[in-house]
Amino acid sequence: DAGITQSPRHKVTETGTPVTLRCHQTENHRYMYWYRQDPGHGLRLIHYSYGVKDTDKGEVSDGYSVSRSKTEDFLLTLESATSSQTSVYFCAISDPQETQYFGPGTRLLVL
Amino acid sequence: GQQVMQIPQYQHVQEGEDFTTYCNSSTTLSNIQWYKQRPGGHPVFLIQLVKSGEVKKQKRLTFQFGEAKKNSSLHITATQTTDVGTYFCALSGGYQKVTFGTGTKLQVIP
């Protein structure tokens, strides 16, 4: 597996609280992504990054922000968590051939 | 953006039966990728198809890219319990962005 870790792996939080998920890679790849996975929806892109401090929105970016201050780290923040953001969140990196390598995922439950 | 339809959504097969999942797009694709996700796991890259009519094999898995590059299929011969999982196709949308299909969840009954 590619060197991608996510933290935390599991989190339970309450509605209205901020949450930050971290993705760390050791592959020195330029492109990093955050997806959410929900039953019946497959994998949906939240935000992605094409370099340090260079990010762009995906198809489901509302309620989420990201930051990338170093090549190896890509942070996803839920400014004020809602129950609709209960999901499994995957970080991914891609190589120059556009192959995506995924982290182990973070299970987030918003009560 | 590009959209992709993947069918069926679910498939239950007896062990030893064959399985096929299809991925269809309304637009011509530059390439298509396939991923497998085991239950509780993360998606893992299987293969990428680039050429019109391309067929690639990985043991019991056969991947095909349509002649018009608008559809693709993944066929598993003689399924085994280790084939259980969800299979996703994914389209390259340029700028290193990939759009995933909704996936086909395969259940193999021993």
mmCIF file of N, CA and C in Angstrom, chain B:
data_model
loop_
_atom_site.group_PDB
_atom_site.id
_atom_site.type_symbol
_atom_site.label_atom_id
_atom_site.label_comp_id
_atom_site.label_asym_id
_atom_site.label_seq_id
_atom_site.Cartn_x
_atom_site.Cartn_y
_atom_site.Cartn_z
ATOM 1 N N GLY B 1 -19.834 18.201 -15.093
ATOM 2 C CA GLY B 1 -18.750 17.248 -15.238
ATOM 3 C C GLY B 1 -19.233 15.926 -15.817
ATOM 4 N N GLN B 2 -18.287 15.076 -16.060
ATOM 5 C CA GLN B 2 -18.651 13.773 -16.621
ATOM 6 C C GLN B 2 -19.409 12.945 -15.602
ATOM 7 N N GLN B 3 -20.363 12.160 -16.112
ATOM 8 C CA GLN B 3 -21.094 11.254 -15.251
ATOM 9 C C GLN B 3 -20.980 9.848 -15.802
ATOM 10 N N VAL B 4 -21.071 8.915 -14.897
ATOM 11 C CA VAL B 4 -20.954 7.523 -15.291
ATOM 12 C C VAL B 4 -22.002 6.697 -14.573
ATOM 13 N N MET B 5 -22.659 5.838 -15.333
ATOM 14 C CA MET B 5 -23.642 4.918 -14.785
ATOM 15 C C MET B 5 -22.996 3.554 -14.633
ATOM 16 N N GLN B 6 -23.172 2.963 -13.488
ATOM 17 C CA GLN B 6 -22.605 1.640 -13.262
ATOM 18 C C GLN B 6 -23.737 0.695 -12.873
ATOM 19 N N ILE B 7 -23.808 -0.436 -13.537
ATOM 20 C CA ILE B 7 -24.853 -1.412 -13.261
ATOM 21 C C ILE B 7 -24.281 -2.821 -13.252
ATOM 22 N N PRO B 8 -24.890 -3.725 -12.451
ATOM 23 C CA PRO B 8 -25.967 -3.457 -11.505
ATOM 24 C C PRO B 8 -25.428 -2.815 -10.228
ATOM 25 N N GLN B 9 -26.315 -2.411 -9.358
ATOM 26 C CA GLN B 9 -25.890 -1.827 -8.094
ATOM 27 C C GLN B 9 -25.476 -2.939 -7.130
ATOM 28 N N TYR B 10 -26.200 -4.055 -7.170
ATOM 29 C CA TYR B 10 -25.899 -5.205 -6.319
ATOM 30 C C TYR B 10 -25.956 -6.469 -7.168
ATOM 31 N N GLN B 11 -25.179 -7.464 -6.766
ATOM 32 C CA GLN B 11 -25.225 -8.749 -7.437
ATOM 33 C C GLN B 11 -24.859 -9.833 -6.433
ATOM 34 N N HIS B 12 -25.767 -10.817 -6.313
ATOM 35 C CA HIS B 12 -25.479 -11.982 -5.491
ATOM 36 C C HIS B 12 -25.267 -13.150 -6.427
ATOM 37 N N VAL B 13 -24.193 -13.884 -6.275
ATOM 38 C CA VAL B 13 -23.929 -15.048 -7.116
ATOM 39 C C VAL B 13 -23.515 -16.216 -6.250
ATOM 40 N N GLN B 14 -23.766 -17.416 -6.752
ATOM 41 C CA GLN B 14 -23.250 -18.609 -6.105
ATOM 42 C C GLN B 14 -21.766 -18.719 -6.449
ATOM 43 N N GLU B 15 -21.018 -19.193 -5.503
ATOM 44 C CA GLU B 15 -19.590 -19.395 -5.758
ATOM 45 C C GLU B 15 -19.417 -20.287 -6.990
ATOM 46 N N GLY B 16 -18.538 -19.869 -7.875
ATOM 47 C CA GLY B 16 -18.326 -20.621 -9.106
ATOM 48 C C GLY B 16 -19.041 -20.027 -10.318
ATOM 49 N N GLU B 17 -20.054 -19.191 -10.077
ATOM 50 C CA GLU B 17 -20.745 -18.520 -11.175
ATOM 51 C C GLU B 17 -19.919 -17.325 -11.650
ATOM 52 N N ASP B 18 -20.231 -16.875 -12.847
ATOM 53 C CA ASP B 18 -19.562 -15.706 -13.386
ATOM 54 C C ASP B 18 -20.284 -14.430 -12.951
ATOM 55 N N PHE B 19 -19.573 -13.308 -13.062
ATOM 56 C CA PHE B 19 -20.108 -12.001 -12.662
ATOM 57 C C PHE B 19 -19.611 -10.939 -13.629
ATOM 58 N N THR B 20 -20.500 -10.009 -13.973
ATOM 59 C CA THR B 20 -20.112 -8.901 -14.837
ATOM 60 C C THR B 20 -20.718 -7.605 -14.329
ATOM 61 N N THR B 21 -19.932 -6.561 -14.321
ATOM 62 C CA THR B 21 -20.415 -5.226 -14.018
ATOM 63 C C THR B 21 -20.085 -4.313 -15.184
ATOM 64 N N TYR B 22 -20.992 -3.345 -15.429
ATOM 65 C CA TYR B 22 -20.860 -2.498 -16.596
ATOM 66 C C TYR B 22 -20.798 -1.027 -16.178
ATOM 67 N N CYS B 23 -20.050 -0.298 -16.947
ATOM 68 C CA CYS B 23 -19.879 1.122 -16.709
ATOM 69 C C CYS B 23 -20.172 1.850 -18.020
ATOM 70 N N ASN B 24 -21.100 2.817 -17.982
ATOM 71 C CA ASN B 24 -21.511 3.497 -19.203
ATOM 72 C C ASN B 24 -21.439 5.005 -19.050
ATOM 73 N N SER B 25 -20.938 5.652 -20.100
ATOM 74 C CA SER B 25 -20.835 7.104 -20.109
ATOM 75 C C SER B 25 -21.518 7.651 -21.360
ATOM 76 N N SER B 26 -22.025 8.856 -21.261
ATOM 77 C CA SER B 26 -22.652 9.487 -22.421
ATOM 78 C C SER B 26 -21.616 10.184 -23.296
ATOM 79 N N THR B 27 -20.412 10.329 -22.779
ATOM 80 C CA THR B 27 -19.361 11.003 -23.543
ATOM 81 C C THR B 27 -18.183 10.060 -23.778
ATOM 82 N N THR B 28 -17.398 10.378 -24.757
ATOM 83 C CA THR B 28 -16.215 9.579 -25.045
ATOM 84 C C THR B 28 -15.177 9.782 -23.944
ATOM 85 N N LEU B 29 -14.596 8.697 -23.496
ATOM 86 C CA LEU B 29 -13.659 8.742 -22.385
ATOM 87 C C LEU B 29 -12.214 8.665 -22.867
ATOM 88 N N SER B 30 -11.335 9.355 -22.174
ATOM 89 C CA SER B 30 -9.913 9.237 -22.517
ATOM 90 C C SER B 30 -9.345 7.931 -21.968
ATOM 91 N N ASN B 31 -9.797 7.572 -20.782
ATOM 92 C CA ASN B 31 -9.394 6.288 -20.226
ATOM 93 C C ASN B 31 -10.394 5.904 -19.151
ATOM 94 N N ILE B 32 -10.282 4.708 -18.628
ATOM 95 C CA ILE B 32 -11.149 4.268 -17.546
ATOM 96 C C ILE B 32 -10.331 3.409 -16.600
ATOM 97 N N GLN B 33 -10.626 3.556 -15.323
ATOM 98 C CA GLN B 33 -9.935 2.772 -14.305
ATOM 99 C C GLN B 33 -10.968 1.911 -13.564
ATOM 100 N N TRP B 34 -10.470 0.825 -12.972
ATOM 101 C CA TRP B 34 -11.308 -0.018 -12.126
ATOM 102 C C TRP B 34 -10.640 -0.191 -10.766
ATOM 103 N N TYR B 35 -11.477 -0.141 -9.730
ATOM 104 C CA TYR B 35 -11.018 -0.296 -8.352
ATOM 105 C C TYR B 35 -11.877 -1.333 -7.657
ATOM 106 N N LYS B 36 -11.289 -1.964 -6.640
ATOM 107 C CA LYS B 36 -12.034 -2.901 -5.798
ATOM 108 C C LYS B 36 -11.916 -2.450 -4.353
ATOM 109 N N GLN B 37 -13.047 -2.517 -3.650
ATOM 110 C CA GLN B 37 -13.067 -2.182 -2.231
ATOM 111 C C GLN B 37 -13.632 -3.368 -1.458
ATOM 112 N N ARG B 38 -12.803 -3.968 -0.627
ATOM 113 C CA ARG B 38 -13.283 -5.054 0.229
ATOM 114 C C ARG B 38 -14.134 -4.467 1.345
ATOM 115 N N PRO B 39 -15.044 -5.256 1.917
ATOM 116 C CA PRO B 39 -15.877 -4.759 3.024
ATOM 117 C C PRO B 39 -15.018 -4.209 4.150
ATOM 118 N N GLY B 40 -15.289 -2.977 4.572
ATOM 119 C CA GLY B 40 -14.539 -2.351 5.646
ATOM 120 C C GLY B 40 -13.193 -1.800 5.226
ATOM 121 N N GLY B 41 -12.865 -1.921 3.955
ATOM 122 C CA GLY B 41 -11.555 -1.476 3.481
ATOM 123 C C GLY B 41 -11.618 -0.222 2.641
ATOM 124 N N HIS B 42 -10.523 0.049 1.960
ATOM 125 C CA HIS B 42 -10.462 1.218 1.104
ATOM 126 C C HIS B 42 -10.340 0.764 -0.346
ATOM 127 N N PRO B 43 -10.725 1.632 -1.296
ATOM 128 C CA PRO B 43 -10.607 1.245 -2.713
ATOM 129 C C PRO B 43 -9.154 0.995 -3.103
ATOM 130 N N VAL B 44 -8.972 -0.033 -3.909
ATOM 131 C CA VAL B 44 -7.642 -0.401 -4.386
ATOM 132 C C VAL B 44 -7.672 -0.469 -5.907
ATOM 133 N N PHE B 45 -6.717 0.177 -6.523
ATOM 134 C CA PHE B 45 -6.623 0.229 -7.983
ATOM 135 C C PHE B 45 -6.403 -1.173 -8.540
ATOM 136 N N LEU B 46 -7.176 -1.499 -9.598
ATOM 137 C CA LEU B 46 -6.996 -2.780 -10.288
ATOM 138 C C LEU B 46 -6.296 -2.591 -11.623
ATOM 139 N N ILE B 47 -6.842 -1.673 -12.460
ATOM 140 C CA ILE B 47 -6.328 -1.579 -13.816
ATOM 141 C C ILE B 47 -6.787 -0.279 -14.477
ATOM 142 N N GLN B 48 -6.073 0.113 -15.520
ATOM 143 C CA GLN B 48 -6.478 1.255 -16.336
ATOM 144 C C GLN B 48 -6.520 0.823 -17.794
ATOM 145 N N LEU B 49 -7.592 1.222 -18.484
ATOM 146 C CA LEU B 49 -7.737 0.944 -19.910
ATOM 147 C C LEU B 49 -7.670 2.261 -20.655
ATOM 148 N N VAL B 50 -6.983 2.255 -21.774
ATOM 149 C CA VAL B 50 -6.761 3.494 -22.511
ATOM 150 C C VAL B 50 -7.220 3.403 -23.968
ATOM 151 N N LYS B 51 -6.998 2.267 -24.591
ATOM 152 C CA LYS B 51 -7.242 2.150 -26.030
ATOM 153 C C LYS B 51 -8.644 1.631 -26.348
ATOM 154 N N SER B 52 -9.184 2.093 -27.442
ATOM 155 C CA SER B 52 -10.475 1.622 -27.927
ATOM 156 C C SER B 52 -10.432 0.114 -28.135
ATOM 157 N N GLY B 53 -11.443 -0.592 -27.582
ATOM 158 C CA GLY B 53 -11.528 -2.037 -27.759
ATOM 159 C C GLY B 53 -10.531 -2.840 -26.935
ATOM 160 N N GLU B 54 -9.826 -2.175 -26.048
ATOM 161 C CA GLU B 54 -8.776 -2.843 -25.279
ATOM 162 C C GLU B 54 -9.359 -3.898 -24.349
ATOM 163 N N VAL B 55 -8.695 -5.027 -24.248
ATOM 164 C CA VAL B 55 -9.060 -6.100 -23.325
ATOM 165 C C VAL B 55 -7.821 -6.462 -22.517
ATOM 166 N N LYS B 56 -7.986 -6.472 -21.208
ATOM 167 C CA LYS B 56 -6.881 -6.860 -20.324
ATOM 168 C C LYS B 56 -7.364 -7.921 -19.354
ATOM 169 N N LYS B 57 -6.477 -8.816 -18.987
ATOM 170 C CA LYS B 57 -6.844 -9.880 -18.057
ATOM 171 C C LYS B 57 -5.915 -9.889 -16.852
ATOM 172 N N GLN B 58 -6.524 -10.171 -15.708
ATOM 173 C CA GLN B 58 -5.779 -10.403 -14.476
ATOM 174 C C GLN B 58 -6.360 -11.675 -13.875
ATOM 175 N N LYS B 59 -5.716 -12.786 -14.112
ATOM 176 C CA LYS B 59 -6.186 -14.082 -13.628
ATOM 177 C C LYS B 59 -7.640 -14.295 -14.063
ATOM 178 N N ARG B 60 -8.582 -14.348 -13.151
ATOM 179 C CA ARG B 60 -9.982 -14.601 -13.515
ATOM 180 C C ARG B 60 -10.743 -13.316 -13.873
ATOM 181 N N LEU B 61 -10.094 -12.184 -13.831
ATOM 182 C CA LEU B 61 -10.755 -10.909 -14.138
ATOM 183 C C LEU B 61 -10.418 -10.478 -15.571
ATOM 184 N N THR B 62 -11.458 -10.104 -16.320
ATOM 185 C CA THR B 62 -11.284 -9.600 -17.680
ATOM 186 C C THR B 62 -11.906 -8.213 -17.768
ATOM 187 N N PHE B 63 -11.115 -7.264 -18.208
ATOM 188 C CA PHE B 63 -11.547 -5.889 -18.333
ATOM 189 C C PHE B 63 -11.614 -5.526 -19.815
ATOM 190 N N GLN B 64 -12.675 -4.814 -20.186
ATOM 191 C CA GLN B 64 -12.832 -4.451 -21.587
ATOM 192 C C GLN B 64 -13.242 -2.992 -21.711
ATOM 193 N N PHE B 65 -12.670 -2.320 -22.691
ATOM 194 C CA PHE B 65 -13.021 -0.940 -23.017
ATOM 195 C C PHE B 65 -13.747 -0.969 -24.361
ATOM 196 N N GLY B 66 -14.904 -0.330 -24.434
ATOM 197 C CA GLY B 66 -15.704 -0.369 -25.645
ATOM 198 C C GLY B 66 -15.014 0.276 -26.838
ATOM 199 N N GLU B 67 -15.465 -0.140 -28.016
ATOM 200 C CA GLU B 67 -14.867 0.388 -29.243
ATOM 201 C C GLU B 67 -15.039 1.903 -29.349
ATOM 202 N N ALA B 68 -16.163 2.401 -28.893
ATOM 203 C CA ALA B 68 -16.428 3.843 -28.943
ATOM 204 C C ALA B 68 -15.886 4.570 -27.712
ATOM 205 N N LYS B 69 -15.268 3.838 -26.819
ATOM 206 C CA LYS B 69 -14.702 4.403 -25.580
ATOM 207 C C LYS B 69 -15.756 5.133 -24.764
ATOM 208 N N LYS B 70 -16.975 4.566 -24.748
ATOM 209 C CA LYS B 70 -18.034 5.123 -23.917
ATOM 210 C C LYS B 70 -18.500 4.139 -22.855
ATOM 211 N N ASN B 71 -17.984 2.935 -22.883
ATOM 212 C CA ASN B 71 -18.401 1.955 -21.890
ATOM 213 C C ASN B 71 -17.267 0.990 -21.610
ATOM 214 N N SER B 72 -17.421 0.306 -20.487
ATOM 215 C CA SER B 72 -16.407 -0.650 -20.069
ATOM 216 C C SER B 72 -17.087 -1.731 -19.241
ATOM 217 N N SER B 73 -16.444 -2.870 -19.156
ATOM 218 C CA SER B 73 -16.984 -3.956 -18.349
ATOM 219 C C SER B 73 -15.861 -4.667 -17.613
ATOM 220 N N LEU B 74 -16.255 -5.244 -16.494
ATOM 221 C CA LEU B 74 -15.367 -6.101 -15.706
ATOM 222 C C LEU B 74 -16.080 -7.442 -15.546
ATOM 223 N N HIS B 75 -15.446 -8.495 -15.975
ATOM 224 C CA HIS B 75 -16.031 -9.836 -15.899
ATOM 225 C C HIS B 75 -15.151 -10.708 -15.016
ATOM 226 N N ILE B 76 -15.784 -11.387 -14.063
ATOM 227 C CA ILE B 76 -15.063 -12.331 -13.211
ATOM 228 C C ILE B 76 -15.551 -13.732 -13.537
ATOM 229 N N THR B 77 -14.647 -14.596 -13.888
ATOM 230 C CA THR B 77 -14.975 -15.989 -14.207
ATOM 231 C C THR B 77 -14.878 -16.831 -12.942
ATOM 232 N N ALA B 78 -15.880 -17.673 -12.737
ATOM 233 C CA ALA B 78 -15.874 -18.617 -11.605
ATOM 234 C C ALA B 78 -15.551 -17.908 -10.290
ATOM 235 N N THR B 79 -16.491 -17.115 -9.817
ATOM 236 C CA THR B 79 -16.257 -16.303 -8.621
ATOM 237 C C THR B 79 -15.851 -17.152 -7.416
ATOM 238 N N GLN B 80 -15.077 -16.526 -6.569
ATOM 239 C CA GLN B 80 -14.666 -17.117 -5.301
ATOM 240 C C GLN B 80 -15.063 -16.160 -4.180
ATOM 241 N N THR B 81 -15.070 -16.657 -2.958
ATOM 242 C CA THR B 81 -15.467 -15.797 -1.837
ATOM 243 C C THR B 81 -14.517 -14.623 -1.661
ATOM 244 N N THR B 82 -13.312 -14.770 -2.144
ATOM 245 C CA THR B 82 -12.354 -13.660 -2.051
ATOM 246 C C THR B 82 -12.677 -12.512 -3.004
ATOM 247 N N ASP B 83 -13.634 -12.747 -3.915
ATOM 248 C CA ASP B 83 -14.025 -11.690 -4.857
ATOM 249 C C ASP B 83 -15.051 -10.732 -4.246
ATOM 250 N N VAL B 84 -15.557 -11.059 -3.067
ATOM 251 C CA VAL B 84 -16.558 -10.211 -2.417
ATOM 252 C C VAL B 84 -16.040 -8.784 -2.254
ATOM 253 N N GLY B 85 -16.894 -7.829 -2.535
ATOM 254 C CA GLY B 85 -16.524 -6.430 -2.378
ATOM 255 C C GLY B 85 -17.321 -5.565 -3.321
ATOM 256 N N THR B 86 -16.947 -4.307 -3.397
ATOM 257 C CA THR B 86 -17.587 -3.372 -4.307
ATOM 258 C C THR B 86 -16.584 -2.982 -5.380
ATOM 259 N N TYR B 87 -17.027 -3.036 -6.621
ATOM 260 C CA TYR B 87 -16.172 -2.728 -7.762
ATOM 261 C C TYR B 87 -16.610 -1.393 -8.348
ATOM 262 N N PHE B 88 -15.652 -0.496 -8.483
ATOM 263 C CA PHE B 88 -15.925 0.843 -9.007
ATOM 264 C C PHE B 88 -15.189 1.050 -10.326
ATOM 265 N N CYS B 89 -15.868 1.670 -11.271
ATOM 266 C CA CYS B 89 -15.153 2.223 -12.403
ATOM 267 C C CYS B 89 -14.904 3.697 -12.098
ATOM 268 N N ALA B 90 -13.926 4.267 -12.766
ATOM 269 C CA ALA B 90 -13.585 5.659 -12.521
ATOM 270 C C ALA B 90 -13.105 6.291 -13.820
ATOM 271 N N LEU B 91 -13.544 7.519 -14.037
ATOM 272 C CA LEU B 91 -13.223 8.225 -15.272
ATOM 273 C C LEU B 91 -12.259 9.355 -14.984
ATOM 274 N N SER B 92 -11.311 9.513 -15.850
ATOM 275 C CA SER B 92 -10.399 10.641 -15.728
ATOM 276 C C SER B 92 -11.054 11.873 -16.326
ATOM 277 N N GLY B 93 -11.145 12.934 -15.532
ATOM 278 C CA GLY B 93 -11.796 14.149 -16.010
ATOM 279 C C GLY B 93 -10.822 15.250 -16.368
ATOM 280 N N GLY B 94 -9.574 14.901 -16.472
ATOM 281 C CA GLY B 94 -8.563 15.916 -16.745
ATOM 282 C C GLY B 94 -8.130 16.596 -15.459
ATOM 283 N N TYR B 95 -6.990 17.253 -15.477
ATOM 284 C CA TYR B 95 -6.440 17.946 -14.312
ATOM 285 C C TYR B 95 -6.331 17.003 -13.109
ATOM 286 N N GLN B 96 -6.092 15.727 -13.370
ATOM 287 C CA GLN B 96 -5.906 14.725 -12.322
ATOM 288 C C GLN B 96 -7.156 14.527 -11.465
ATOM 289 N N LYS B 97 -8.315 14.920 -11.981
ATOM 290 C CA LYS B 97 -9.554 14.668 -11.252
ATOM 291 C C LYS B 97 -10.224 13.426 -11.800
ATOM 292 N N VAL B 98 -10.689 12.582 -10.895
ATOM 293 C CA VAL B 98 -11.299 11.309 -11.268
ATOM 294 C C VAL B 98 -12.723 11.265 -10.741
ATOM 295 N N THR B 99 -13.662 10.846 -11.586
ATOM 296 C CA THR B 99 -15.055 10.678 -11.182
ATOM 297 C C THR B 99 -15.345 9.198 -11.051
ATOM 298 N N PHE B 100 -15.850 8.804 -9.895
ATOM 299 C CA PHE B 100 -16.128 7.397 -9.633
ATOM 300 C C PHE B 100 -17.583 7.065 -9.939
ATOM 301 N N GLY B 101 -17.797 5.865 -10.465
ATOM 302 C CA GLY B 101 -19.141 5.348 -10.588
ATOM 303 C C GLY B 101 -19.681 4.992 -9.212
ATOM 304 N N THR B 102 -20.961 4.643 -9.166
ATOM 305 C CA THR B 102 -21.597 4.359 -7.877
ATOM 306 C C THR B 102 -21.243 2.973 -7.346
ATOM 307 N N GLY B 103 -20.616 2.157 -8.178
ATOM 308 C CA GLY B 103 -20.129 0.877 -7.707
ATOM 309 C C GLY B 103 -21.126 -0.257 -7.848
ATOM 310 N N THR B 104 -20.605 -1.469 -7.956
ATOM 311 C CA THR B 104 -21.406 -2.691 -7.928
ATOM 312 C C THR B 104 -20.930 -3.527 -6.760
ATOM 313 N N LYS B 105 -21.853 -3.811 -5.854
ATOM 314 C CA LYS B 105 -21.524 -4.603 -4.669
ATOM 315 C C LYS B 105 -21.754 -6.073 -4.985
ATOM 316 N N LEU B 106 -20.689 -6.859 -4.896
ATOM 317 C CA LEU B 106 -20.758 -8.288 -5.210
ATOM 318 C C LEU B 106 -20.755 -9.109 -3.931
ATOM 319 N N GLN B 107 -21.744 -9.966 -3.823
ATOM 320 C CA GLN B 107 -21.815 -10.920 -2.720
ATOM 321 C C GLN B 107 -21.698 -12.315 -3.310
ATOM 322 N N VAL B 108 -20.817 -13.126 -2.782
ATOM 323 C CA VAL B 108 -20.624 -14.488 -3.272
ATOM 324 C C VAL B 108 -21.099 -15.459 -2.203
ATOM 325 N N ILE B 109 -22.045 -16.294 -2.581
ATOM 326 C CA ILE B 109 -22.632 -17.246 -1.643
ATOM 327 C C ILE B 109 -21.877 -18.566 -1.750
ATOM 328 N N PRO B 110 -21.284 -19.021 -0.638
ATOM 329 C CA PRO B 110 -20.471 -20.261 -0.712
ATOM 330 C C PRO B 110 -21.325 -21.495 -0.970
#
